[in-house]
Amino acid sequence: MDDGARLSTDPISTPTTRTAVRAAAPGLDGIPAADLLDALAPGIIIMDAGGRAVYMNPSARQMIGLGLDQINGTAPIPPGWQARDENGRPLDHQYAPAYHTLMAGTPRSDMAVQLDRPDGTTVWLSVDTRPLGGGGVVMTLTDVTRRRWEQEALQRLGHQHALILNSAADGILGLDSTGTITFANPSAARLTGYEPEELTGQMFDSLIAVAADGSARAEDASVVQRVLRVGSPRRVAGVPLRRKDGSTFPAEYVCAPIPDGERIVGAVVTFKDISERLAVERMKDEFVSVVSHELRTPLTSIRGALGLLASGLAGQLPERGQQMLAIAVKNTERLIALINDILDIERIESGAISMEKRDCNLADLMTQAAELMQPMAEKAGIRLEVTPRRAPLFVDPDRLIQVLTNLLSNAIKFSPPGGRVWLDAEENNGRVWIRVRDEGRGIPPEKLEVIFERFQQVDASDAREKGGTGLGLAICRSIVRQHGGQIWAESGPAHGPGSTFHVVLPGGAAPPTDGAAARPLILVCDDDPSVREVLRGLLEAHGYAALTVGDGAAAVHAAVEHRPAAILLDLLMPPPSGWQTIEALKRQPETQAIPVIICSALPPADPSPPEPPVVDWLTKPLDEASLFAALERALARDPRRRVLIVEDDEDLGAVLVTMFQRHGLDTYRARTGQEALRLGTLVHPDLIILDLILPDGDGFSVVDWLRREDRLRDVALVVYSARDLTEADRQRLTLGETRYLTKGRVTPEEFEHYVIALLEHMVSRSPGTGRPAARAAACPPISLPTAS
């Protein structure tokens, strides 16, 4: 733009008018400058050296609500229009932006001014002033009212959010993209003992305790980094957080990402101290444990004693006595079922029910459930029609039978006499679909979901007329969900008469594992590689697992580490020889009882029976029949079995002793943990039946001691307690072949059958060392009492 296109920088003398402006500024390419100013969106006011307005464009007139004729030759803002600064203070004449520029000769930029107009409205203006030559001033006005409203709204919202964050009882931490704390609310500071500014700049992971007295899992310290990397929230419970003074507290926290478009720019961590919750849970667990023991143990004693009477132990009772006995048995079982339901639902709420899953066939489970419910169906005059479906499942069989018997029990109870109940199943797309259908009265639509809640029944009178607690279906739903399945009910005209309950479970067997662990392990020691390979092939072909070594030192090391069922040992080997190897095995407590079969080219010099651990002598070349006959003799067990019962309840202990003595078992009884340890050392039992609550401690300490004894660390164990065990409890209680049974969940007759079957199973599978062949061997299934 050339000089002729600019406004004159000469002072504008009063009275300068719009005509004077036009004359003073010829404009751009023939367009008058005043026309250009009139077309601008910002407001333009020109003042002379005396501070009097001589020009105002239409935008300025609209902003301040005045025309040039109203202010011509006066100050831009006449009386009645109150100007205030950004803080709301009245803007005196000497502090107005234009006068500042006139007096100082320097520009002012972006000064915010509130203008209260006589009509009651307020406008926010951003004022920019520039000096003109000769002392004049050009004021540029921008209406920022909407922007100020938005800023004030944001400020109010931010203040409100700050109040919420600062008032929250939970600790709240803001993290940047590296996991560094950038914000901490007062609760976060209070919980950790820091000031908010002390937390700022720390890495959140540094607050996770790693000391021995409060160590966190390694993965806990990387949760925030995973959230920042993956972008999905994570919840962590029970992690110890460190206070400023070094102490720790158990915390639960949620880490949620902060996305900005496709980027994760940080995270928010919300945490709370759960010390009180854990204390309450421990008190609740202790209460439930005591209640379950004090209720289940005497009821188990009563039920066991009644069962022995019913079996004729005390002679044949008169008919009236048999009737009274049947009433007692029936009501005892009702009380046991009620207690089991209440304790089950408590464990469902706490998530403490554990599933002992194994490979099962659905047809077997359906058949067992039907057999259990057949007497109830016959008594009610109901025809039970079952179509077993052969399908592999990896489930807890006892729990699934509990689901099936619950559903069948309900179907039978709510079916009219002469009606039918169906149980069938099918496979579809890798899932197993189980149905229980009846011809009963049906379920109202509004109750189809409610009946799966606790203490809910279709009709309140059902509890009196039909029995049950209203907990059975809630328990079923929990069991099915923990197997990754679904359960629901259908009823109504569209589905035919009665009701249909559907259970859908993932199909298929357990992931494949090494089957060698379930076979007796035979250690082969021979310095001839060809002999080792031939023996390995023969052993594996006959169902044994084989481990081969080439010298005596390796044989001793392998025997200590793997505890084979028997050892096939050559004599003529480089030092250590076979005899030296046998002596070394006899000196080791872990291997001194392992049976040794000598396989040598030399015949025995002494025809008398060999001394332990040598149990047989075979001459090379080996005869296959003689080899496996020797192994069978080596792995054979004394059929007289020894059972140690650790039970402090006198009545139940007497019932169990009587029960097992009927089967010709050597039965021993310990009432305390110390007595259990003493008897265990003396009698070396084949099986221990262990209660967990003892007068001088608990069953956990007994198992800890047994694990330290070489001859008892692998003994078979049945934990028979009123306590429902968690998976962590089971890990602490595992010895050799270990099973867990709950008093009241299995009847004394079922318990007796189970233990005897387990002992028979051990006879057929156990090696000569007196240890079970494998911890994972199959055991007979147990049918749980029906919960209704």
PDB file of N, CA, C and O in Angstrom, residues 586-610:
ATOM      1  N   LYS A 586      20.729 -97.395  49.761  1.00  0.00           N
ATOM      2  CA  LYS A 586      20.299 -97.729  51.121  1.00  0.00           C
ATOM      3  C   LYS A 586      20.658 -96.628  52.119  1.00  0.00           C
ATOM      4  O   LYS A 586      19.983 -96.455  53.129  1.00  0.00           O
ATOM      5  N   ARG A 587      21.702 -95.842  51.816  1.00  0.00           N
ATOM      6  CA  ARG A 587      22.099 -94.767  52.726  1.00  0.00           C
ATOM      7  C   ARG A 587      21.218 -93.523  52.588  1.00  0.00           C
ATOM      8  O   ARG A 587      21.211 -92.679  53.476  1.00  0.00           O
ATOM      9  N   GLN A 588      20.520 -93.417  51.471  1.00  0.00           N
ATOM     10  CA  GLN A 588      19.680 -92.236  51.229  1.00  0.00           C
ATOM     11  C   GLN A 588      18.279 -92.486  51.797  1.00  0.00           C
ATOM     12  O   GLN A 588      17.602 -93.447  51.402  1.00  0.00           O
ATOM     13  N   PRO A 589      17.790 -91.638  52.727  1.00  0.00           N
ATOM     14  CA  PRO A 589      16.439 -91.856  53.265  1.00  0.00           C
ATOM     15  C   PRO A 589      15.369 -91.836  52.183  1.00  0.00           C
ATOM     16  O   PRO A 589      14.373 -92.554  52.276  1.00  0.00           O
ATOM     17  N   GLU A 590      15.592 -91.025  51.134  1.00  0.00           N
ATOM     18  CA  GLU A 590      14.585 -90.921  50.091  1.00  0.00           C
ATOM     19  C   GLU A 590      14.494 -92.166  49.215  1.00  0.00           C
ATOM     20  O   GLU A 590      13.482 -92.377  48.543  1.00  0.00           O
ATOM     21  N   THR A 591      15.561 -92.983  49.175  1.00  0.00           N
ATOM     22  CA  THR A 591      15.605 -94.104  48.224  1.00  0.00           C
ATOM     23  C   THR A 591      15.772 -95.459  48.889  1.00  0.00           C
ATOM     24  O   THR A 591      15.746 -96.475  48.193  1.00  0.00           O
ATOM     25  N   GLN A 592      15.926 -95.509  50.199  1.00  0.00           N
ATOM     26  CA  GLN A 592      16.244 -96.781  50.843  1.00  0.00           C
ATOM     27  C   GLN A 592      15.142 -97.813  50.718  1.00  0.00           C
ATOM     28  O   GLN A 592      15.400 -99.026  50.806  1.00  0.00           O
ATOM     29  N   ALA A 593      13.895 -97.373  50.516  1.00  0.00           N
ATOM     30  CA  ALA A 593      12.786 -98.332  50.433  1.00  0.00           C
ATOM     31  C   ALA A 593      12.379 -98.650  49.002  1.00  0.00           C
ATOM     32  O   ALA A 593      11.453 -99.440  48.792  1.00  0.00           O
ATOM     33  N   ILE A 594      13.031 -98.064  48.005  1.00  0.00           N
ATOM     34  CA  ILE A 594      12.647 -98.334  46.614  1.00  0.00           C
ATOM     35  C   ILE A 594      13.094 -99.749  46.250  1.00  0.00           C
ATOM     36  O   ILE A 594      14.273-100.102  46.390  1.00  0.00           O
ATOM     37  N   PRO A 595      12.198-100.603  45.760  1.00  0.00           N
ATOM     38  CA  PRO A 595      12.592-101.987  45.423  1.00  0.00           C
ATOM     39  C   PRO A 595      13.550-102.022  44.234  1.00  0.00           C
ATOM     40  O   PRO A 595      13.366-101.300  43.256  1.00  0.00           O
ATOM     41  N   VAL A 596      14.589-102.869  44.348  1.00  0.00           N
ATOM     42  CA  VAL A 596      15.612-103.023  43.314  1.00  0.00           C
ATOM     43  C   VAL A 596      15.532-104.442  42.757  1.00  0.00           C
ATOM     44  O   VAL A 596      15.502-105.421  43.514  1.00  0.00           O
ATOM     45  N   ILE A 597      15.496-104.536  41.422  1.00  0.00           N
ATOM     46  CA  ILE A 597      15.557-105.829  40.728  1.00  0.00           C
ATOM     47  C   ILE A 597      16.891-105.880  40.004  1.00  0.00           C
ATOM     48  O   ILE A 597      17.160-105.049  39.139  1.00  0.00           O
ATOM     49  N   ILE A 598      17.731-106.843  40.383  1.00  0.00           N
ATOM     50  CA  ILE A 598      19.037-106.989  39.734  1.00  0.00           C
ATOM     51  C   ILE A 598      18.845-107.686  38.393  1.00  0.00           C
ATOM     52  O   ILE A 598      18.182-108.736  38.304  1.00  0.00           O
ATOM     53  N   CYS A 599      19.430-107.082  37.354  1.00  0.00           N
ATOM     54  CA  CYS A 599      19.414-107.671  36.017  1.00  0.00           C
ATOM     55  C   CYS A 599      20.876-107.834  35.595  1.00  0.00           C
ATOM     56  O   CYS A 599      21.521-106.864  35.164  1.00  0.00           O
ATOM     57  N   SER A 600      21.422-109.063  35.739  1.00  0.00           N
ATOM     58  CA  SER A 600      22.859-109.262  35.555  1.00  0.00           C
ATOM     59  C   SER A 600      23.127-110.536  34.771  1.00  0.00           C
ATOM     60  O   SER A 600      22.316-111.476  34.769  1.00  0.00           O
ATOM     61  N   ALA A 601      24.287-110.545  34.106  1.00  0.00           N
ATOM     62  CA  ALA A 601      24.730-111.773  33.435  1.00  0.00           C
ATOM     63  C   ALA A 601      25.173-112.815  34.442  1.00  0.00           C
ATOM     64  O   ALA A 601      25.304-114.005  34.103  1.00  0.00           O
ATOM     65  N   LEU A 602      25.468-112.431  35.681  1.00  0.00           N
ATOM     66  CA  LEU A 602      25.897-113.345  36.725  1.00  0.00           C
ATOM     67  C   LEU A 602      24.696-113.895  37.469  1.00  0.00           C
ATOM     68  O   LEU A 602      23.781-113.145  37.815  1.00  0.00           O
ATOM     69  N   PRO A 603      24.654-115.169  37.741  1.00  0.00           N
ATOM     70  CA  PRO A 603      23.583-115.732  38.570  1.00  0.00           C
ATOM     71  C   PRO A 603      23.855-115.408  40.032  1.00  0.00           C
ATOM     72  O   PRO A 603      24.989-115.121  40.420  1.00  0.00           O
ATOM     73  N   PRO A 604      22.828-115.431  40.878  1.00  0.00           N
ATOM     74  CA  PRO A 604      23.058-115.163  42.302  1.00  0.00           C
ATOM     75  C   PRO A 604      23.906-116.255  42.937  1.00  0.00           C
ATOM     76  O   PRO A 604      23.695-117.453  42.685  1.00  0.00           O
ATOM     77  N   ALA A 605      24.890-115.873  43.752  1.00  0.00           N
ATOM     78  CA  ALA A 605      25.759-116.865  44.410  1.00  0.00           C
ATOM     79  C   ALA A 605      25.042-117.533  45.557  1.00  0.00           C
ATOM     80  O   ALA A 605      25.325-118.685  45.894  1.00  0.00           O
ATOM     81  N   ASP A 606      24.071-116.830  46.176  1.00  0.00           N
ATOM     82  CA  ASP A 606      23.346-117.365  47.334  1.00  0.00           C
ATOM     83  C   ASP A 606      21.904-117.616  46.914  1.00  0.00           C
ATOM     84  O   ASP A 606      21.210-116.686  46.500  1.00  0.00           O
ATOM     85  N   PRO A 607      21.406-118.849  46.989  1.00  0.00           N
ATOM     86  CA  PRO A 607      20.031-119.123  46.554  1.00  0.00           C
ATOM     87  C   PRO A 607      18.967-118.586  47.508  1.00  0.00           C
ATOM     88  O   PRO A 607      17.789-118.579  47.165  1.00  0.00           O
ATOM     89  N   SER A 608      19.356-118.116  48.694  1.00  0.00           N
ATOM     90  CA  SER A 608      18.358-117.613  49.646  1.00  0.00           C
ATOM     91  C   SER A 608      17.799-116.288  49.143  1.00  0.00           C
ATOM     92  O   SER A 608      18.427-115.593  48.340  1.00  0.00           O
ATOM     93  N   PRO A 609      16.609-115.886  49.603  1.00  0.00           N
ATOM     94  CA  PRO A 609      15.995-114.631  49.149  1.00  0.00           C
ATOM     95  C   PRO A 609      16.906-113.438  49.409  1.00  0.00           C
ATOM     96  O   PRO A 609      17.584-113.380  50.450  1.00  0.00           O
ATOM     97  N   PRO A 610      16.982-112.510  48.495  1.00  0.00           N
ATOM     98  CA  PRO A 610      17.847-111.340  48.682  1.00  0.00           C
ATOM     99  C   PRO A 610      17.328-110.444  49.796  1.00  0.00           C
ATOM    100  O   PRO A 610      16.160-110.499  50.180  1.00  0.00           O
TER     101      PRO A 610
END
